[in-house]
Tab-separated table of C-alpha atoms in Angstrom:
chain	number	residue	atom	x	y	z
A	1	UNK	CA	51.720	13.388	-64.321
A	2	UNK	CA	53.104	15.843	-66.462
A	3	UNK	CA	56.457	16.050	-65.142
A	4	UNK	CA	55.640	16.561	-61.656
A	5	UNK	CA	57.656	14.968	-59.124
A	6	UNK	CA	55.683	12.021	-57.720
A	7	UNK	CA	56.503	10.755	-53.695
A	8	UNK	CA	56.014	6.923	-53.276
A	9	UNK	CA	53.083	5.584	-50.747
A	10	UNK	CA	55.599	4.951	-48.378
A	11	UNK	CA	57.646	7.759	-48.437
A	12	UNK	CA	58.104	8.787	-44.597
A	13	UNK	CA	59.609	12.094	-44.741
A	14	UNK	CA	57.654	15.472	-45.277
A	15	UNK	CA	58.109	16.450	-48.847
A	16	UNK	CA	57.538	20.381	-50.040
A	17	UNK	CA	55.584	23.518	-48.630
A	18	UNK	CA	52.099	21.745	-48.625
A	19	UNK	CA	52.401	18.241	-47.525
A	20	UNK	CA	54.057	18.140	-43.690
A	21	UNK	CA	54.235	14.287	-43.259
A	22	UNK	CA	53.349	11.544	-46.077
A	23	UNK	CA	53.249	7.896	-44.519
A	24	UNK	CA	51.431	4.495	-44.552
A	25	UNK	CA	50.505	1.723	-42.364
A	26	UNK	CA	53.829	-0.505	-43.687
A	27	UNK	CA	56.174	-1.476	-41.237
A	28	UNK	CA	53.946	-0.866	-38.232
A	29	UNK	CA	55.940	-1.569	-35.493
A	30	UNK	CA	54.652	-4.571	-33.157
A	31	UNK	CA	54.670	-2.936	-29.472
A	32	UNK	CA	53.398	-6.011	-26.443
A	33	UNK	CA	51.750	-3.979	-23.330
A	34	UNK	CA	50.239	-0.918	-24.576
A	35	UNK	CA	49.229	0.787	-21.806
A	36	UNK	CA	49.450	-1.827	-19.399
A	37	UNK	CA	47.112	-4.352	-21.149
A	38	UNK	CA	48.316	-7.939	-22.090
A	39	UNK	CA	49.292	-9.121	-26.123
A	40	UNK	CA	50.341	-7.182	-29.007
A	41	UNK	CA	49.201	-4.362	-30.738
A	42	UNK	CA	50.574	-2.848	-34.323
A	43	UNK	CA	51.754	0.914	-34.325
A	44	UNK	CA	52.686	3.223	-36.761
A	45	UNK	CA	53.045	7.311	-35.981
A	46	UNK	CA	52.698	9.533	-39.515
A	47	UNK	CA	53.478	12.539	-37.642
A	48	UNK	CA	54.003	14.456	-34.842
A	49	UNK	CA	55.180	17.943	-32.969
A	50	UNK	CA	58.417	18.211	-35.295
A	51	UNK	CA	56.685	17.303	-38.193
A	52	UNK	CA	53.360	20.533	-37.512
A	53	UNK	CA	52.557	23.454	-36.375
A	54	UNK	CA	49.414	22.695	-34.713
A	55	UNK	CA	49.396	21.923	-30.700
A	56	UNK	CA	48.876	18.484	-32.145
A	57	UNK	CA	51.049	15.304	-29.904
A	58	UNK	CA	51.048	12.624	-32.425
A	59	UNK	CA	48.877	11.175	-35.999
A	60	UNK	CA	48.684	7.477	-35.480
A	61	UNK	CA	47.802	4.081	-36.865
A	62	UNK	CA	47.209	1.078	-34.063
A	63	UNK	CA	45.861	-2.221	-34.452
A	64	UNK	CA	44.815	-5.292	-32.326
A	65	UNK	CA	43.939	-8.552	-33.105
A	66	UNK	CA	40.934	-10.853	-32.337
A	67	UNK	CA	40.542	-10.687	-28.792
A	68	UNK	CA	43.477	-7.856	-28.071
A	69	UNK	CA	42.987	-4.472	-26.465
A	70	UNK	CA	44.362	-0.961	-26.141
A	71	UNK	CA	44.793	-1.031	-22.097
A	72	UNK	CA	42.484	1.693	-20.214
A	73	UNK	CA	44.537	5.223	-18.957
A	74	UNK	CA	43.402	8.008	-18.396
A	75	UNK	CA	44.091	11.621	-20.082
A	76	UNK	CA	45.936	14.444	-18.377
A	77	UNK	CA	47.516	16.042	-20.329
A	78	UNK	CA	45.869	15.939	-24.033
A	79	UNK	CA	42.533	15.261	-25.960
A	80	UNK	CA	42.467	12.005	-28.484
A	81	UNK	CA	40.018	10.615	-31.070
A	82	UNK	CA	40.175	7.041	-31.937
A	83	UNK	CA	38.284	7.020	-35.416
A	84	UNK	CA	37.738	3.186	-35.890
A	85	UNK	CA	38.979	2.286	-39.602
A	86	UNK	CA	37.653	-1.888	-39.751
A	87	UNK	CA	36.774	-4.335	-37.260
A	88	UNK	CA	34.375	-4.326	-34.381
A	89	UNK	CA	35.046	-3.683	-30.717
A	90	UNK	CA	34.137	-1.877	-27.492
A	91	UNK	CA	34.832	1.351	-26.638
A	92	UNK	CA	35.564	2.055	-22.950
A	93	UNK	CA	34.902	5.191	-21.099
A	94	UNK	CA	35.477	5.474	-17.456
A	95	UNK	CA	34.464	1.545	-16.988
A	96	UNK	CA	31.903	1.393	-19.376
A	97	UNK	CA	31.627	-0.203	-22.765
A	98	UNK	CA	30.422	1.208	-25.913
A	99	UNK	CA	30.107	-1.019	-29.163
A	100	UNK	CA	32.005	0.118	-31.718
A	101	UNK	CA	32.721	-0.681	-35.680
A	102	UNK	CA	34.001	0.936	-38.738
A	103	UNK	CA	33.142	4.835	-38.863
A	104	UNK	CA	32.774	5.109	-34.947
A	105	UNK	CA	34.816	8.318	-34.024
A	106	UNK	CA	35.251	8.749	-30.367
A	107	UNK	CA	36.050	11.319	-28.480
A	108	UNK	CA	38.166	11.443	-25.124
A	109	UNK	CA	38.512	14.947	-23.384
A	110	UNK	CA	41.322	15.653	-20.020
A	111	UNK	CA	40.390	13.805	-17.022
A	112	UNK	CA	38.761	10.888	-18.342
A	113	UNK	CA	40.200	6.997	-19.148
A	114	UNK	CA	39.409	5.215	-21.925
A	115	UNK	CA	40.408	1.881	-23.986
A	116	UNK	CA	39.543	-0.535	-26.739
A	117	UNK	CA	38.696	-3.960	-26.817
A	118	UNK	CA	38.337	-5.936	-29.977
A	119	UNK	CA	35.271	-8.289	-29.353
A	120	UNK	CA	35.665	-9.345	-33.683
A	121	UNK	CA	37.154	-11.866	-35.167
A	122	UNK	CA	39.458	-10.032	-37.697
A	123	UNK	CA	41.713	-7.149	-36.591
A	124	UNK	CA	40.338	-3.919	-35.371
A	125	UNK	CA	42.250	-0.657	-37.244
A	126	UNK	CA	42.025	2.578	-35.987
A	127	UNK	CA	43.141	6.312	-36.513
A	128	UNK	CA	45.002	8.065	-33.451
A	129	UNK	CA	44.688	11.979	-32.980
A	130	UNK	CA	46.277	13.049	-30.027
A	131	UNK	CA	46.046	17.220	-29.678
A	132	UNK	CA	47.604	19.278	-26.777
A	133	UNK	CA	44.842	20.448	-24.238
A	134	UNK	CA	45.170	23.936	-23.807
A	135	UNK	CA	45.794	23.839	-20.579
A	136	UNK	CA	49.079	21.727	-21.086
A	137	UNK	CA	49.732	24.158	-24.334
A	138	UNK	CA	49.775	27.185	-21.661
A	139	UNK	CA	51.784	25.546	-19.026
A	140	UNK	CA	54.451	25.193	-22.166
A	141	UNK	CA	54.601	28.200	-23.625
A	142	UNK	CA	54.087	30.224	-19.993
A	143	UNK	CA	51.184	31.870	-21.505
A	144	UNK	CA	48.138	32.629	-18.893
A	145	UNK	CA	44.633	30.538	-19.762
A	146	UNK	CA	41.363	30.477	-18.652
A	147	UNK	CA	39.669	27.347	-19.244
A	148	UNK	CA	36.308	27.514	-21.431
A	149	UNK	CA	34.969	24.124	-21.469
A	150	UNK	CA	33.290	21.924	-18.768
A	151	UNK	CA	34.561	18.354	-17.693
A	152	UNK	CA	33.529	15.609	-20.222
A	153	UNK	CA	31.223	13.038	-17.779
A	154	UNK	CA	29.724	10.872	-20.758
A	155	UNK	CA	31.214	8.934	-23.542
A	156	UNK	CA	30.927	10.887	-26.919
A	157	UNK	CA	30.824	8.188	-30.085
A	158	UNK	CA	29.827	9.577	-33.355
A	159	UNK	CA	29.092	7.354	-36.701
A	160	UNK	CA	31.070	9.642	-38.673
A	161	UNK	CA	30.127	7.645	-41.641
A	162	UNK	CA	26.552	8.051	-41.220
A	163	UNK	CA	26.815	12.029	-39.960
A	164	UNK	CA	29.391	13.057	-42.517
A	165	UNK	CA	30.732	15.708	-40.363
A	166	UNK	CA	31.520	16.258	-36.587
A	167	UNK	CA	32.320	19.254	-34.746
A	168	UNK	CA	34.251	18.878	-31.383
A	169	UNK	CA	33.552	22.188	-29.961
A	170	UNK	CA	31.825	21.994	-26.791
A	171	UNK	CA	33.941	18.434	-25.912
A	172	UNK	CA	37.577	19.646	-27.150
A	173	UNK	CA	38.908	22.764	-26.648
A	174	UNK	CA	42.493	22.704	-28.128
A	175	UNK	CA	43.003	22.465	-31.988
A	176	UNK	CA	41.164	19.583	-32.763
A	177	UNK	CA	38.423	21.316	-34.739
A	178	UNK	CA	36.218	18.755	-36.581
A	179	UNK	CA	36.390	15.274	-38.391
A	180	UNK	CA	34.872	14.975	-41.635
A	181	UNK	CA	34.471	11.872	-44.528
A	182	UNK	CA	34.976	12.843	-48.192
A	183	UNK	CA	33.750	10.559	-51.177
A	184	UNK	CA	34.768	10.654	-54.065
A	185	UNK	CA	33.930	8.842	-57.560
A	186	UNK	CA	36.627	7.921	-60.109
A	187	UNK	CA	37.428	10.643	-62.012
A	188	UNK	CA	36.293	12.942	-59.214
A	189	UNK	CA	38.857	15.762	-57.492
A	190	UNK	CA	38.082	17.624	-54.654
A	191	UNK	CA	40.786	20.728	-53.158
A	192	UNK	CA	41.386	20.202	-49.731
A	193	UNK	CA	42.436	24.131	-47.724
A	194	UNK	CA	42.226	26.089	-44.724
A	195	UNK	CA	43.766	29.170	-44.223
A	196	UNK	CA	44.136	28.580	-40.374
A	197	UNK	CA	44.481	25.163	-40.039
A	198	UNK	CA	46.682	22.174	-41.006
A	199	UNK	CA	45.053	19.129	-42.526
A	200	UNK	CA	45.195	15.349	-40.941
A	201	UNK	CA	44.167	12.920	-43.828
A	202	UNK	CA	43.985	9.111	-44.007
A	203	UNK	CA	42.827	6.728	-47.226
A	204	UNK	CA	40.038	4.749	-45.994
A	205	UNK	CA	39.774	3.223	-49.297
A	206	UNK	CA	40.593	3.411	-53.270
A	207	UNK	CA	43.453	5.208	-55.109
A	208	UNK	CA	44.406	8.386	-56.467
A	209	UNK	CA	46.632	11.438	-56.716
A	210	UNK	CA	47.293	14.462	-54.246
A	211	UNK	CA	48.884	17.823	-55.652
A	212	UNK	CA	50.466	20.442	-53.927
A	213	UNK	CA	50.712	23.971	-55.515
A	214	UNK	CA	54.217	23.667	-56.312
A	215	UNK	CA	53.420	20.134	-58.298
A	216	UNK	CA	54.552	18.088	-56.283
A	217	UNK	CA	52.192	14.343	-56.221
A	218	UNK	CA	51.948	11.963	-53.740
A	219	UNK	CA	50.208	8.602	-54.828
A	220	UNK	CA	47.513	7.387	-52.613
A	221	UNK	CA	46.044	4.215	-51.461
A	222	UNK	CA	44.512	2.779	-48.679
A	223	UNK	CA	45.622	3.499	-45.147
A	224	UNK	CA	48.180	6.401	-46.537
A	225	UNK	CA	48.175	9.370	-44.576
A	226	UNK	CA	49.529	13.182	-44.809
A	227	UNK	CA	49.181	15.695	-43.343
A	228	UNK	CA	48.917	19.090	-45.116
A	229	UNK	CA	50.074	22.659	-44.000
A	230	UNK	CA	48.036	25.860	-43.002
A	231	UNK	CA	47.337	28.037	-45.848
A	232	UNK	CA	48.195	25.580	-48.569
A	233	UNK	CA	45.691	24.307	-51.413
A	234	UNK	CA	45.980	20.521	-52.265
A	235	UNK	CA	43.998	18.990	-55.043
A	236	UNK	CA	42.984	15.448	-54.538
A	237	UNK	CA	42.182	13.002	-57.835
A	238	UNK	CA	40.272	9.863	-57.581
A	239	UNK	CA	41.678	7.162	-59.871
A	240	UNK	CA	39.028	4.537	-58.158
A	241	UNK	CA	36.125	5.337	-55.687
A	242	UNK	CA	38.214	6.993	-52.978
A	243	UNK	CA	37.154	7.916	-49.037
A	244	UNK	CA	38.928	10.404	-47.317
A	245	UNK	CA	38.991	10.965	-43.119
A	246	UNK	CA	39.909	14.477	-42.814
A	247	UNK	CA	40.817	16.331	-39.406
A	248	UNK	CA	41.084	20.081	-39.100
A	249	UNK	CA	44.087	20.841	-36.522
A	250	UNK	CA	43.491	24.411	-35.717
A	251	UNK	CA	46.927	26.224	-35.565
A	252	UNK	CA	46.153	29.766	-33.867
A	253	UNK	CA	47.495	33.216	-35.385
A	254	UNK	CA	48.142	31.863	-39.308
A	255	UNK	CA	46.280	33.882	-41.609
A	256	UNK	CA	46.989	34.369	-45.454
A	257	UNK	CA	45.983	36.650	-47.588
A	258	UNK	CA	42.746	35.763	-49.623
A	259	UNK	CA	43.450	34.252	-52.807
């Protein structure tokens, strides 16, 4: 690595300019009741308001096993993907039940209740992204909003897999901006930047490298996640076929200069 200081998988702190949080799915916590419902479920939180500068609650990891579920609530107060990672389950939205299995990215706007159910037999993974609405973002900063987006009425479940890319506009209206996958061969790299946004990224599979600007490399492997600042450039080596979930967390007024 040419004498660049490398960060562990595991490492839990944020580490230099570019990379805000660096974490993995080991030593999930074990939580019993999750929102009211019945059994365990597996938790782990990579980062979360003290860790970016996005209007971004919390990056999570949950898991249930055969049988378990994530109990229905509904939102109030923030907007929430739940990207499933393995397994297969049911997604529920206001009552109903939507089948669900790896690559299924749903979407959960203010005002509406939702859950998971895993109807598998192995564990069901998935990826938590829970943004700030902007309603909730003006009542905390006391600055005056005027709402652009209508109520979300129907479930919105994407096979991000099979459509590559998804935009939320039109269903989100706080920084959540779009969820994308990123494949790459061994031996590939690919430079993962946005001038006005942070970066939310999670291993799906295979192993390789991520370096910041200053040189400083983080080692990656399945289920590790970090999440990268706005305005930084991070290049990202494959050492194996490597899949990348990437979320663009919008962070309003950072600009840099062209480069």
């Amino acid at each position: 690595m040419s004498g660049a200081a490398a960060v562990p998988r595991a490492a839990a702190a944020a580490t230099g300019a570019s990379f805000r949080s660096v974490g993995s799915v080991a030593g999930a916590a074990t939580v019993y009741g999750v929102h009211g419902a019945a059994g365990l479920t597996r938790w782990k939180c990579f980062a979360g308001r003290r860790q970016l500068a996005s209007a971004t609650e919390a990056v999570e990891w949950a898991s249930v096993p055969p049988g378990g579920l994530s109990g229905e609530h509904r939102h109030t107060r923030t907007e929430e993907i739940y990207l499933v990672l393995r397994g297969q389950g049911e997604f529920l939205f206001n009552g109903r039940p939507h089948p669900v299995g790896p690559g299924s990215l749903a979407l959960t706007a203010v005002g509406n209740v939702h859950g998971l159910r895993n109807t598998g037999d192995t564990d069901l993974d998935w990826w938590v992204i829970e943004t700030l609405a902007p309603t909730t973002e003006a009542v905390l900063s006391g600055t005056d909003l005027t709402p652009g987006v209508p109520p979300m009425t129907e479930a919105v479940v994407h096979n991000l897999f099979k459509e590559r890319a998804v935009a939320t506009a039109g269903v989100f209206s706080g920084p959540l901006r779009g969820v994308e996958v990123t494949d790459l061969d061994a031996g590939q790299h690919c430079v993962l930047a946005v001038p006005d946004a942070e970066l939310a990224v999670f291993v799906h599979g295979g192993e390789g490298r991520a370096t910041a600007e200053d040189g400083t490399v983080v080692e990656l492997a399945a289920d590790t996640c970090v999440t990268l600042a706005a305005g930084t450039r991070t290049r990202v080596d494959a050492e194996s076929p490597l899949r990348l979930l990437v979320v663009t967390l919008a962070v309003p007024g950072h600009t840099v200069e062209a480069r």
